[in-house]
Short mmCIF file of C-alpha atoms in Angstrom, two decimals:
data_model
loop_
_atom_site.label_atom_id
_atom_site.label_comp_id
_atom_site.label_asym_id
_atom_site.label_seq_id
_atom_site.Cartn_x
_atom_site.Cartn_y
_atom_site.Cartn_z
CA ASN A 1 103.36 -103.94 214.32
CA LEU A 2 101.73 -104.32 210.90
CA SER A 3 98.42 -102.68 209.96
CA VAL A 4 96.28 -102.35 206.84
CA LYS A 5 93.94 -99.66 205.55
CA SER A 6 92.01 -100.02 202.29
CA GLY A 7 89.59 -97.88 200.30
CA LEU A 8 92.16 -95.18 199.63
CA ILE A 9 92.72 -92.76 196.76
CA GLU A 10 95.76 -90.75 195.73
CA ILE A 11 95.49 -87.38 194.08
CA LYS A 12 98.36 -85.12 193.01
CA PHE A 13 98.33 -81.43 192.22
CA THR A 14 100.95 -79.01 191.00
CA LYS A 15 102.70 -77.31 193.90
CA ASN A 16 102.03 -73.60 193.89
CA LYS A 17 100.94 -71.02 196.44
CA GLU A 18 97.22 -71.51 195.79
CA ASN A 19 97.44 -75.27 196.23
CA ARG A 20 99.63 -74.97 199.35
CA ASP A 21 96.94 -72.70 200.84
CA ARG A 22 94.27 -75.25 199.91
CA LEU A 23 96.29 -77.98 201.60
CA GLN A 24 96.41 -75.89 204.79
CA ALA A 25 92.61 -75.63 204.65
CA LEU A 26 92.34 -79.44 204.42
CA ASN A 27 94.63 -79.81 207.43
CA ARG A 28 92.19 -77.68 209.47
CA ASP A 29 89.07 -79.54 208.26
CA PRO A 30 87.65 -81.83 211.00
CA ARG A 31 86.91 -84.57 208.42
CA PHE A 32 90.60 -84.80 207.61
CA ILE A 33 91.79 -84.38 211.19
CA SER A 34 89.69 -87.38 212.26
CA ALA A 35 90.25 -89.52 209.12
CA TYR A 36 91.58 -93.03 209.76
CA PHE A 37 94.29 -92.32 207.19
CA PHE A 38 95.36 -89.07 205.57
CA THR A 39 98.77 -88.10 204.36
CA ALA A 40 99.90 -85.07 202.41
CA THR A 41 103.37 -84.80 200.93
CA GLN A 42 104.85 -81.68 199.41
CA GLY A 43 107.62 -82.37 196.98
CA MET A 44 109.57 -79.79 195.05
CA HIS A 45 106.94 -79.57 192.28
CA GLU A 46 103.81 -81.37 193.42
CA ILE A 47 101.51 -82.07 196.33
CA SER A 48 100.40 -85.65 196.86
CA LEU A 49 97.37 -86.58 198.97
CA VAL A 50 96.42 -90.09 200.06
CA ALA A 51 93.04 -90.29 201.77
CA PRO A 52 89.98 -92.47 202.21
CA ARG A 53 87.80 -92.59 199.10
CA GLU A 54 84.94 -90.88 200.97
CA LEU A 55 87.06 -87.71 201.27
CA LEU A 56 87.45 -87.32 197.50
CA ASP A 57 84.56 -84.85 197.15
CA PRO A 58 85.84 -82.55 199.92
CA ILE A 59 89.31 -82.65 198.30
CA ARG A 60 87.90 -81.77 194.90
CA SER A 61 85.81 -79.02 196.43
CA CYS A 62 88.76 -77.56 198.34
CA PHE A 63 90.89 -77.58 195.18
CA HIS A 64 87.99 -75.97 193.27
CA ASN A 65 87.69 -78.96 190.95
CA LYS A 66 91.10 -78.22 189.47
CA ARG A 67 92.29 -81.03 187.25
CA PRO A 68 94.81 -83.11 189.22
CA LYS A 69 98.12 -84.24 187.74
CA LEU A 70 97.26 -87.79 188.80
CA PHE A 71 94.31 -89.62 190.30
CA LEU A 72 94.48 -93.24 191.51
CA ASP A 73 91.69 -95.23 193.11
CA HIS A 74 91.48 -98.67 194.75
CA LEU A 75 94.58 -98.23 196.86
CA ALA A 76 95.55 -99.63 200.24
CA ALA A 77 98.15 -98.84 202.89
CA LEU A 78 100.37 -101.42 204.56
CA THR A 79 102.01 -99.78 207.59
CA PHE A 80 104.89 -101.01 209.71
CA ARG A 81 105.36 -99.49 213.16
CA PHE A 82 108.84 -99.68 214.61
CA GLY A 83 110.43 -98.77 217.90
CA GLU A 84 112.47 -95.58 217.87
CA GLU A 85 115.71 -97.59 217.90
CA TYR A 86 115.14 -98.66 214.26
CA ILE A 87 115.97 -95.17 212.96
CA ALA A 88 119.68 -95.91 213.53
CA ILE A 89 119.66 -99.33 211.84
CA PRO A 90 120.84 -99.23 208.21
CA ASN A 91 118.85 -100.84 205.38
CA VAL A 92 115.52 -101.42 207.17
CA THR A 93 113.59 -99.73 204.35
CA TYR A 94 115.66 -101.52 201.72
CA ALA A 95 115.04 -104.91 203.35
CA LEU A 96 111.28 -104.37 203.13
CA VAL A 97 111.26 -102.88 199.64
CA ARG A 98 113.39 -105.79 198.42
CA HIS A 99 110.64 -108.28 199.30
CA PHE A 100 108.09 -106.33 197.27
CA ALA A 101 110.49 -106.18 194.34
CA LEU A 102 111.24 -109.91 194.45
CA LYS A 103 107.51 -110.66 194.31
CA ARG A 104 107.02 -108.03 191.58
CA ILE A 105 104.51 -106.09 193.70
CA ASN A 106 104.30 -102.45 192.67
CA ILE A 107 104.70 -99.84 195.39
CA VAL A 108 102.68 -96.78 194.37
CA GLU A 109 104.01 -94.55 197.14
CA ILE A 110 106.12 -94.77 200.30
CA VAL A 111 105.23 -92.56 203.25
CA SER A 112 107.23 -92.42 206.44
CA THR A 113 107.28 -90.85 209.86
CA PHE A 114 109.77 -91.35 212.68
CA THR A 115 108.33 -94.72 213.76
CA GLU A 116 106.14 -95.70 210.79
CA LEU A 117 106.80 -96.81 207.25
CA THR A 118 103.75 -97.06 204.97
CA PHE A 119 103.60 -98.63 201.54
CA ILE A 120 100.73 -97.50 199.32
CA LEU A 121 99.73 -100.36 197.03
CA ALA A 122 96.94 -101.38 194.70
CA GLU A 123 94.13 -103.04 196.67
CA ASP A 124 94.56 -106.09 194.38
CA ASP A 125 98.09 -106.57 195.78
CA LEU A 126 97.12 -106.16 199.44
CA ASP A 127 96.40 -109.78 200.44
CA ARG A 128 99.60 -111.08 198.88
CA SER A 129 101.63 -108.22 200.36
CA PHE A 130 100.19 -108.63 203.84
CA SER A 131 100.81 -112.39 203.81
CA MET A 132 104.36 -111.91 202.59
CA MET A 133 105.18 -109.29 205.22
CA HIS A 134 103.41 -111.15 208.01
CA ARG A 135 105.53 -114.24 207.26
CA LEU A 136 108.62 -112.05 207.27
CA MET A 137 107.74 -110.51 210.66
CA VAL A 138 106.68 -113.75 212.33
CA GLY A 139 109.60 -115.64 210.87
#
């Protein structure tokens, strides 16, 4: 299963206790709970949020207008849904990433769950990426 979401932004903040607490507040906010796409990743040193553009003001407000480490606009998500059996198959992620690399399409971020793999891309690359991956899936 292949799906697309556009109109996304990415915003990164330094990871510290204050910002982790702010992230918890976002996770309780009904606007984020019901958003068509929202992902938050905590790395060792930063927190990365990918959300619909219309949630930018609530994010800024929650983070008290702190200056982010990075802000990107005009992003899209291309998500693959797999059956649970794919977790045990080697090189699935590599096989997909390889196609982006061969076409010189930049992957801004990769987000995964147990049965989903999402590539965050520039909106300008979305049509070409979707076509490429659709051909790959359909054969």
